Coordinates of C-alpha atoms and ligand atoms in Angstrom, one line a residue:
M424 CA -5.3 0.1 21.6
E425 CA -3.8 1.1 18.7
V426 CA -1.7 -1.8 19.0
M427 CA -4.1 -4.3 19.5
K428 CA -6.1 -2.6 16.0
H429 CA -4.0 -4.7 13.7
M430 CA -5.0 -8.1 15.6
S431 CA -8.5 -8.6 13.8
V432 CA -7.1 -8.6 10.3
K433 CA -8.2 -11.9 8.5
V434 CA -6.7 -13.9 5.6
Y435 CA -8.5 -16.9 3.9
N436 CA -5.4 -19.3 3.7
T437 CA -5.9 -21.8 0.8
L438 CA -3.7 -24.1 3.4
T439 CA -6.9 -24.5 5.9
R440 CA -9.4 -23.6 3.6
R441 CA -10.5 -21.0 6.3
K442 CA -11.0 -17.0 6.9
E443 CA -8.1 -17.1 10.1
E444 CA -6.8 -14.2 12.4
L445 CA -3.6 -13.4 11.4
R446 CA -1.1 -13.5 14.1
P447 CA 2.4 -12.8 13.3
I448 CA 5.3 -15.5 14.5
S449 CA 7.4 -12.4 15.6
E450 CA 5.9 -9.1 17.5
N451 CA 4.1 -6.9 14.8
R452 CA 6.7 -8.0 12.5
L453 CA 5.4 -9.8 9.7
N454 CA 7.7 -11.8 6.6
V455 CA 6.5 -12.5 3.8
Y456 CA 7.2 -13.4 0.2
V457 CA 5.1 -13.5 -3.4
C458 CA 7.3 -15.9 -6.2
G459 CA 8.7 -13.6 -8.6
P460 CA 8.4 -14.1 -12.5
T461 CA 10.7 -15.6 -14.6
T462 CA 11.9 -13.0 -16.9
Y463 CA 11.4 -14.3 -20.6
D464 CA 9.8 -11.8 -21.9
Y465 CA 7.7 -9.0 -21.3
S466 CA 5.2 -9.0 -18.3
H467 CA 1.4 -9.0 -18.6
L468 CA -1.3 -7.9 -17.4
G469 CA -1.9 -11.5 -15.1
H470 CA 1.4 -10.8 -13.6
A471 CA 0.0 -6.6 -13.0
R472 CA -3.6 -7.9 -11.4
T473 CA -1.3 -10.3 -8.3
N474 CA 1.4 -8.3 -8.4
I475 CA -1.3 -5.4 -7.8
S476 CA -3.9 -7.9 -5.0
F477 CA 0.0 -7.8 -3.1
D478 CA 0.8 -4.5 -3.3
M479 CA -2.1 -3.5 -2.3
I480 CA -2.4 -6.3 1.3
M481 CA 0.8 -5.3 2.0
K482 CA 0.3 -1.6 1.6
Y483 CA -3.6 -1.8 3.9
L484 CA -1.2 -3.7 6.1
R485 CA 1.7 -1.5 6.4
F486 CA -1.0 0.8 7.0
R487 CA -2.8 -1.4 9.6
G488 CA 1.0 -0.6 11.6
F489 CA 2.7 -4.4 10.9
D490 CA 5.7 -3.8 10.0
V491 CA 5.6 -5.6 7.0
F492 CA 9.3 -7.1 4.9
F493 CA 7.9 -8.5 1.4
L494 CA 10.8 -10.3 -0.8
M495 CA 9.8 -11.0 -4.1
N496 CA 12.3 -13.1 -6.5
I497 CA 13.3 -13.1 -9.8
T498 CA 13.2 -16.4 -11.6
D499 CA 16.5 -16.0 -13.8
I500 CA 17.2 -19.7 -14.4
D501 CA 14.7 -21.2 -16.4
D502 CA 13.8 -23.8 -19.1
K503 CA 11.9 -20.8 -20.6
I504 CA 14.6 -18.3 -20.1
I505 CA 17.5 -20.9 -21.9
N506 CA 15.6 -21.7 -25.1
R507 CA 14.4 -17.9 -25.7
A508 CA 18.3 -17.5 -25.2
N509 CA 19.0 -20.6 -27.2
E510 CA 16.6 -19.2 -29.5
T511 CA 17.4 -16.0 -30.0
G512 CA 22.1 -16.2 -30.2
Q513 CA 21.3 -14.2 -26.7
N514 CA 23.6 -14.3 -23.5
W515 CA 20.2 -16.6 -21.2
K516 CA 21.7 -14.1 -18.1
E517 CA 21.5 -10.6 -20.1
L518 CA 18.1 -11.7 -21.7
A519 CA 16.5 -12.4 -17.9
H520 CA 18.4 -9.4 -16.0
G521 CA 16.3 -7.5 -19.6
F522 CA 13.6 -8.6 -19.1
A523 CA 13.2 -8.8 -14.8
D524 CA 14.3 -4.9 -16.0
K525 CA 11.0 -3.9 -17.7
F526 CA 9.2 -6.1 -15.6
K527 CA 10.5 -3.9 -12.3
E528 CA 9.7 -0.2 -14.9
D529 CA 6.1 -1.7 -15.4
M530 CA 5.4 -2.3 -11.4
S531 CA 6.6 1.2 -10.9
A532 CA 4.4 2.2 -13.6
L533 CA 1.7 0.8 -11.3
H534 CA 3.2 2.0 -8.1
V535 CA 3.3 -1.4 -7.2
N536 CA 6.8 -0.8 -5.0
S537 CA 6.4 -2.1 -1.6
M538 CA 8.3 -5.2 -1.9
N539 CA 11.8 -4.8 0.4
K540 CA 14.0 -6.9 -1.7
F541 CA 14.2 -8.3 -4.9
Q542 CA 16.5 -11.4 -4.6
N543 CA 17.9 -13.1 -8.5
A544 CA 18.1 -17.3 -8.2
S545 CA 21.4 -17.1 -10.1
D546 CA 22.8 -15.2 -7.0
S547 CA 21.8 -17.6 -4.5
I548 CA 22.8 -21.0 -5.8
E549 CA 25.6 -21.8 -3.1
S550 CA 22.8 -22.3 -1.3
M551 CA 20.4 -24.5 -3.4
I552 CA 23.8 -26.6 -3.0
K553 CA 23.5 -27.0 0.5
N554 CA 20.1 -27.5 0.7
I555 CA 19.7 -30.4 -1.8
Q556 CA 22.7 -31.9 -0.5
I557 CA 20.4 -31.8 2.6
L558 CA 18.2 -33.6 1.0
L559 CA 20.4 -36.6 -0.6
D560 CA 21.3 -37.0 3.2
K561 CA 17.8 -37.3 4.5
G562 CA 17.4 -40.2 2.3
V563 CA 14.7 -38.0 0.7
A564 CA 15.9 -37.0 -2.6
Y565 CA 17.6 -39.7 -4.9
M566 CA 19.8 -39.4 -8.0
I567 CA 19.1 -40.3 -11.5
E568 CA 21.9 -41.1 -13.1
G569 CA 22.8 -38.9 -16.6
D570 CA 19.5 -36.7 -15.6
G571 CA 19.4 -35.4 -12.3
V572 CA 18.5 -35.0 -8.1
Y573 CA 15.1 -35.6 -8.2
F574 CA 12.5 -35.8 -4.3
D575 CA 10.8 -38.6 -3.4
I576 CA 7.1 -37.0 -2.6
S577 CA 6.9 -40.6 -0.9
E578 CA 9.1 -39.4 1.9
F579 CA 7.2 -36.3 3.0
P580 CA 3.4 -38.4 4.2
E581 CA 2.3 -34.5 3.8
Y582 CA 2.5 -33.6 -0.1
G583 CA -0.6 -32.9 -0.8
K584 CA -1.8 -31.1 2.1
L585 CA -1.7 -27.5 0.5
S586 CA -3.7 -28.9 -2.4
H587 CA -6.1 -30.9 -0.1
Q588 CA -4.6 -33.6 -2.3
K589 CA -3.8 -37.4 -0.7
L590 CA -1.2 -38.4 -1.3
E591 CA -2.2 -41.7 -2.5
D592 CA -3.9 -40.7 -5.8
L593 CA -1.1 -38.6 -6.4
R594 CA 1.5 -41.8 -6.8
A595 CA -0.6 -43.4 -8.0
G596 CA -1.2 -40.2 -11.1
S597 CA -0.1 -40.1 -14.5
R598 CA -0.3 -37.3 -15.4
V599 CA 3.0 -35.8 -14.5
D600 CA 6.2 -36.3 -17.5
V601 CA 6.5 -39.8 -18.1
N602 CA 10.0 -40.8 -16.8
E603 CA 10.3 -44.9 -16.1
K604 CA 13.0 -43.3 -13.8
K605 CA 11.0 -41.5 -11.1
K606 CA 10.3 -43.8 -8.3
N607 CA 6.6 -41.4 -7.6
P608 CA 5.0 -39.4 -11.1
Y609 CA 5.0 -36.9 -9.4
D610 CA 8.9 -37.1 -7.9
F611 CA 10.2 -33.5 -9.1
A612 CA 13.7 -32.3 -10.3
L613 CA 15.5 -30.5 -7.5
W614 CA 19.1 -30.3 -10.0
K615 CA 18.9 -31.0 -14.0
F616 CA 22.2 -31.7 -14.5
K617 CA 24.5 -30.6 -16.7
K618 CA 23.5 -29.8 -21.0
P619 CA 25.5 -29.6 -23.7
G620 CA 24.1 -24.9 -24.4
E621 CA 22.9 -24.8 -21.3
P622 CA 24.5 -22.5 -17.6
S623 CA 25.9 -25.3 -14.9
W624 CA 27.4 -24.9 -11.5
P625 CA 29.9 -27.5 -10.3
A626 CA 28.5 -28.7 -7.2
P627 CA 29.4 -32.4 -4.9
F628 CA 26.7 -34.7 -6.8
G629 CA 27.8 -33.4 -10.3
E630 CA 27.6 -30.2 -12.3
G631 CA 24.2 -28.7 -13.8
R632 CA 21.3 -26.1 -12.5
P633 CA 18.5 -26.3 -9.8
G634 CA 14.8 -26.8 -10.3
W635 CA 12.2 -23.4 -10.2
H636 CA 11.0 -25.7 -7.4
I637 CA 14.5 -25.4 -5.1
E638 CA 14.8 -21.6 -6.1
C639 CA 12.4 -20.3 -4.1
S640 CA 12.5 -22.4 -0.7
T641 CA 16.1 -21.2 0.0
M642 CA 15.8 -17.7 -1.6
C643 CA 13.2 -17.6 1.5
N644 CA 15.3 -19.6 4.5
D645 CA 18.1 -17.2 3.0
Q646 CA 15.8 -14.0 4.4
F647 CA 13.6 -15.5 6.7
G648 CA 14.9 -18.7 8.3
P649 CA 12.3 -21.9 8.6
T650 CA 9.2 -21.0 8.9
L651 CA 7.6 -18.0 7.1
D652 CA 4.1 -15.7 8.7
I653 CA 2.7 -15.1 4.6
H654 CA 3.9 -16.5 0.9
G655 CA 2.1 -15.9 -2.1
G656 CA 1.5 -16.6 -5.9
G657 CA -1.3 -16.8 -8.3
R658 CA -3.2 -20.0 -7.5
D659 CA -1.9 -22.0 -10.4
L660 CA 1.5 -21.7 -8.6
I661 CA -0.8 -24.4 -5.5
F662 CA 0.0 -26.9 -7.0
P663 CA 2.7 -28.4 -8.0
H664 CA 5.0 -25.7 -7.4
H665 CA 3.6 -24.4 -4.1
E666 CA 3.4 -28.2 -2.9
C667 CA 6.5 -28.8 -3.7
E668 CA 7.9 -25.8 -1.1
I669 CA 6.3 -26.9 1.6
A670 CA 8.3 -30.4 1.1
Q671 CA 11.6 -29.5 0.6
S672 CA 11.4 -26.9 3.2
E673 CA 9.1 -28.6 5.8
S674 CA 11.8 -32.0 5.1
I675 CA 15.2 -29.4 5.2
T676 CA 14.4 -27.8 8.4
G677 CA 11.1 -30.3 10.6
K678 CA 9.7 -26.7 11.0
K679 CA 6.7 -25.4 9.6
F680 CA 7.4 -24.0 6.3
V681 CA 4.2 -21.0 6.3
N682 CA 1.8 -19.8 8.8
Y683 CA -0.6 -17.8 6.2
W684 CA -0.4 -19.2 2.2
L685 CA -2.4 -16.4 0.4
H686 CA -3.4 -17.0 -3.7
T687 CA -4.7 -14.9 -6.1
G688 CA -8.0 -15.0 -8.4
F689 CA -6.7 -15.6 -11.9
L690 CA -7.3 -12.4 -14.7
N691 CA -9.0 -14.2 -18.0
I692 CA -9.4 -13.4 -21.0
S693 CA -12.6 -14.7 -22.6
G694 CA -13.2 -17.6 -19.7
E695 CA -9.7 -18.8 -20.5
K696 CA -6.2 -17.7 -18.3
M697 CA -4.0 -15.1 -19.5
S698 CA -1.3 -16.4 -20.0
K699 CA 2.3 -16.3 -22.8
S700 CA 1.6 -19.9 -23.6
L701 CA -2.0 -19.5 -25.1
G702 CA -1.0 -16.6 -26.3
N703 CA -3.6 -15.0 -24.8
F704 CA -1.8 -12.5 -23.4
K705 CA -2.0 -8.6 -23.5
T706 CA 1.4 -6.8 -22.3
I707 CA 1.8 -4.5 -19.8
R708 CA 3.5 -2.5 -21.8
D709 CA 1.1 -2.4 -24.8
I710 CA -2.5 -1.6 -22.3
L711 CA -0.4 1.9 -20.9
K712 CA -0.3 3.1 -24.9
T713 CA -4.1 3.6 -23.8
W714 CA -4.9 3.3 -20.5
A715 CA -3.5 5.3 -17.7
P716 CA -1.5 3.1 -14.8
E717 CA -4.2 4.6 -12.2
V718 CA -6.3 2.8 -14.3
V719 CA -4.8 -0.6 -14.1
R720 CA -4.1 -0.9 -10.7
L721 CA -7.6 0.9 -9.9
F722 CA -9.3 -2.0 -12.4
A723 CA -7.2 -4.6 -10.1
V724 CA -8.1 -3.0 -6.7
S725 CA -11.8 -3.3 -7.5
N726 CA -12.4 -6.6 -7.5
H727 CA -11.4 -8.5 -4.6
Y728 CA -7.8 -11.0 -5.3
R729 CA -8.8 -14.0 -4.8
S730 CA -11.5 -13.4 -7.6
P731 CA -11.5 -14.2 -11.3
V732 CA -11.5 -12.1 -13.1
D733 CA -12.8 -10.5 -17.6
F734 CA -10.2 -8.4 -19.2
N735 CA -12.5 -6.3 -21.4
P736 CA -11.9 -2.4 -23.1
E737 CA -15.3 -2.0 -21.7
S738 CA -13.9 -2.9 -17.9
L739 CA -10.9 -0.2 -17.8
E740 CA -13.8 2.1 -19.4
S741 CA -15.5 1.9 -16.1
A742 CA -12.3 2.2 -14.5
K743 CA -11.6 5.3 -16.0
S744 CA -14.7 7.6 -15.6
S745 CA -14.6 6.0 -12.1
L746 CA -10.4 6.9 -12.0
E747 CA -11.6 10.9 -12.9
R748 CA -14.6 10.8 -10.0
I749 CA -12.3 9.8 -7.2
T750 CA -9.6 12.1 -9.1
N751 CA -11.8 15.3 -9.9
A752 CA -13.4 14.8 -5.9
Y753 CA -9.6 15.4 -4.6
D754 CA -8.6 18.4 -6.9
A755 CA -11.6 20.3 -5.1
L756 CA -10.6 18.5 -1.9
L757 CA -7.4 20.5 -1.6
E758 CA -8.2 23.9 -3.5
A759 CA -11.3 23.4 -1.0
L760 CA -8.6 23.5 1.6
E761 CA -6.8 26.0 0.3
N762 CA -9.5 28.5 0.2
A763 CA -10.9 28.1 3.6
G764 CA -8.3 29.9 5.3
D765 CA -8.8 29.5 9.0
D766 CA -12.4 29.1 8.9
S767 CA -13.2 28.4 12.5
S768 CA -16.8 28.0 12.3
Q769 CA -18.9 25.6 14.2
A770 CA -18.1 22.1 12.2
D771 CA -20.6 20.2 10.8
E772 CA -21.2 17.4 13.3
S773 CA -23.4 14.8 11.4
M774 CA -20.2 15.4 7.9
L775 CA -17.8 14.2 10.7
N776 CA -19.4 11.8 11.9
S777 CA -19.9 10.8 8.2
I778 CA -16.1 10.5 7.6
K779 CA -15.2 9.0 10.6
E780 CA -18.0 5.8 9.7
R781 CA -17.2 5.6 6.1
M782 CA -13.2 5.1 7.6
E783 CA -14.2 2.6 9.9
K784 CA -16.1 0.2 7.1
I785 CA -13.6 0.9 4.7
I786 CA -11.5 -0.9 7.6
S787 CA -13.3 -4.0 8.5
A788 CA -14.1 -3.8 4.6
M789 CA -10.2 -4.6 4.2
D790 CA -9.7 -6.2 8.0
D791 CA -12.1 -8.8 6.0
D792 CA -9.7 -10.9 4.0
F793 CA -9.0 -8.1 1.9
N794 CA -11.9 -7.2 1.3
S795 CA -11.6 -4.3 -1.7
P796 CA -13.7 -4.1 -3.6
L797 CA -16.4 -3.8 -0.7
A798 CA -13.9 -0.8 0.9
I799 CA -14.1 1.4 -2.3
S800 CA -17.6 1.5 -2.5
E801 CA -17.8 2.8 0.9
F802 CA -15.6 5.4 -0.9
Y803 CA -17.3 6.2 -3.0
G804 CA -19.8 7.2 -1.2
F805 CA -17.4 8.5 0.3
I806 CA -16.4 10.7 -2.4
K807 CA -19.9 11.8 -3.3
D808 CA -21.0 13.0 0.5
L809 CA -18.4 14.6 0.2
N810 CA -18.8 16.3 -3.6
K811 CA -22.2 17.3 -2.3
Y812 CA -20.7 19.0 1.5
L813 CA -17.8 21.2 -1.2
E814 CA -21.3 22.4 -2.5
S815 CA -21.4 25.1 0.2
G816 CA -19.1 23.8 2.7
K817 CA -15.7 25.2 4.1
N818 CA -15.5 24.2 7.6
R819 CA -11.5 23.6 7.8
K820 CA -11.8 20.6 10.5
V821 CA -14.2 18.9 8.3
L822 CA -12.2 18.9 5.5
K823 CA -9.0 17.9 7.0
E824 CA -10.4 14.8 7.8
A825 CA -11.5 15.0 5.0
K826 CA -8.4 14.8 3.3
K827 CA -7.1 12.2 5.8
L828 CA -9.8 9.7 5.1
F829 CA -8.8 10.3 1.3
D830 CA -5.1 9.9 1.8
D831 CA -5.0 6.7 4.0
A832 CA -7.8 4.9 1.9
N833 CA -5.0 6.0 -1.2
S834 CA -2.2 4.5 1.1
F835 CA -3.2 1.5 -0.1
F836 CA -5.5 1.4 -3.0
D837 CA -2.9 3.7 -4.7
V838 CA -5.0 5.1 -7.4
L839 CA -4.5 9.0 -7.2
P840 CA -1.9 10.0 -10.3
E841 CA 2.0 11.3 -8.8
R842 CA 1.8 14.4 -8.3
K843 CA 4.7 15.9 -9.0
D844 CA 7.0 18.4 -6.3
G845 CA 7.2 22.1 -6.5
Q846 CA 11.3 21.5 -8.5
S847 CA 10.1 19.0 -11.7
D848 CA 6.8 21.3 -12.5
K849 CA 9.5 23.8 -13.3
T850 CA 12.0 22.1 -14.6
L851 CA 9.3 20.9 -16.6
E852 CA 7.5 24.3 -17.4
S853 CA 10.7 26.1 -18.7
V854 CA 11.4 22.4 -20.8
M855 CA 8.1 23.2 -22.2
E856 CA 8.1 27.2 -22.7
I857 CA 11.6 25.9 -25.3
L858 CA 9.7 23.1 -26.8
V859 CA 7.2 25.4 -27.9
D860 CA 8.6 28.5 -28.7
V861 CA 10.9 25.8 -31.1
R862 CA 7.9 24.5 -32.7
E863 CA 6.3 28.1 -33.2
K864 CA 9.1 28.9 -35.2
L865 CA 8.8 25.8 -37.2
R866 CA 5.3 26.3 -37.8
A867 CA 6.7 29.3 -38.7
K868 CA 9.0 28.2 -41.0
K869 CA 6.2 25.6 -42.5
D870 CA 8.1 23.0 -41.8
F871 CA 4.6 21.2 -40.3
E872 CA 5.6 17.2 -41.1
L873 CA 8.6 18.5 -37.8
A874 CA 6.2 20.4 -36.0
D875 CA 3.3 17.7 -35.9
L876 CA 5.9 14.8 -34.7
I877 CA 7.0 17.1 -31.5
R878 CA 2.9 17.3 -30.9
S879 CA 3.0 13.5 -31.1
R880 CA 5.4 12.1 -29.2
L881 CA 4.4 15.1 -26.5
G882 CA 1.5 13.0 -26.6
E883 CA 3.0 9.8 -26.3
A884 CA 4.7 11.2 -22.9
G885 CA 1.3 12.0 -21.6
I886 CA 1.4 15.7 -22.4
A887 CA -1.5 17.3 -24.7
L888 CA -0.8 20.6 -27.0
E889 CA -3.2 22.7 -28.6
D890 CA -3.0 25.0 -30.9
G891 CA -4.9 27.7 -30.3
K892 CA -4.9 32.4 -31.3
D893 CA -2.3 33.0 -28.8
G894 CA -0.3 30.6 -29.5
A895 CA 0.2 26.6 -28.3
K896 CA -1.0 25.7 -24.7
W897 CA -0.5 22.5 -23.0
K898 CA -1.7 20.8 -20.0
I899 CA -0.7 16.9 -18.8
R900 CA -2.8 14.4 -19.3
K901 CA -3.5 12.0 -16.2
Y902 CA -5.6 9.6 -17.3
Ligands
AMP923 P1 5.2 -16.4 -14.5 O1 5.9 -15.9 -14.3 O2 4.3 -17.3 -15.2 O3 5.5 -17.7 -13.1 O4 4.2 -16.4 -12.9 C1 4.4 -15.2 -11.9 C2 3.3 -14.6 -11.5 O5 2.0 -13.9 -12.1 C3 2.7 -15.8 -11.0 O6 2.5 -15.2 -9.7 C4 1.5 -16.5 -11.8 O7 0.2 -17.0 -10.2 C5 0.6 -15.2 -11.9 N1 0.2 -15.0 -12.7 C6 0.2 -15.7 -14.7 N2 -0.6 -15.8 -14.8 C7 -1.9 -14.6 -14.2 C8 -3.2 -14.6 -14.4 N3 -3.8 -14.4 -16.0 N4 -4.0 -13.7 -13.8 C9 -3.1 -13.6 -12.1 N5 -2.4 -14.3 -11.6 C10 -1.1 -14.6 -13.0
ZN924 ZN1 8.0 -19.8 -5.6

């Protein structure tokens, strides 16, 4: 029964434009690759939206019993990185890896932690060269003197199948950069020959650096072999990036590259996609100065991963009050459990049934292409019932079942603020005692400037200090 349960998860596949039952290639293992960031700057809220969505999806699939292996790449070689490094005079690798670290910090603040592995593109150059050589040997790629190695899309008749465009139309199209020497306007670079001021690697077909698309095809193949279960990214990556990945990978291996293609909708601002190039972006770091990471996460999971979402402060404000409702209910539940002793009175059957039905509804919403807004509305329904129950009910069995629903749902929504373990609580208490004491002494010496500085810095760290008649009291701000 348990084993069969996960067979009912359906996902919308961009390739077939249908919802399909998710069937892993091998038993219940799911090999997943999601295109990661190009790390030349801080990540913005659009990146947060896409990555929170995939994190929720992977956590849900694990909750449903799949053995998910989730690989994310870091694009650490790319035009944008090289240009930025040349502008700032930094070494390209230091710049890219510095921002990759910042990206990982941002993700971890947002509880995006379901990845099993990060892979830097620059660590896979040797395999990329091998793959490009295979494409050249098969006659699917060609060289342009002094420029690079290109993929010939007319050699891959299925080019366009993911974005549902016809190869003839694409061959005739002229939107892509006009390079007279290319055979077709949409032919794309696999390898760019060495230019001054750019990093390069020796290769049999000429020293240079890889194009973006071959990076992902190669890292997928190195980790998982020819066919993956799931490949994801934001919808802007469908064309040309993922179309090109398919063309390369399937030409190299002769096998189907990906079974299920999942794409997230954009995070927009005033109706326009949030992006670096449009300059309309808010970095995750900036947002987290005002809003708790859990608020941002709840905002993201309250929307369906494929729908476009408009960013505005009001939606974060509303996520904030919803989060308060969730955490207050959870705190009250934990307190009730602590006080319940071993109350073994007759369990309230109707409450037990309602908890069971709510969880079934949450699961069936999530099974249907991860319909998290519907699942969350069921979760709010449960919280309403729970609050009512807690007014008088204290049966241990009911409370335990309620906690199980809470913990199960939170294992994928992951919106509850992290609780500290006892040891770090004690350390924090001792450190705070010292700080409060030092601050009292400063105030006694009338050094209010330094005393205020301590308070404001603690505030930035999420700790509120309130001065009162009996000295200062501190508490951790949850939101
Ligand atoms: P980039 O670093 O721009 O290549 O993007 C990394 C990932 O974030 C890709 O999957 C993009 O599709 C996604 N992404 C970028 N901007 C947005 C946005 N405004 N909304 C949703 N996803 C985005
Ligand atoms: Zn990619």
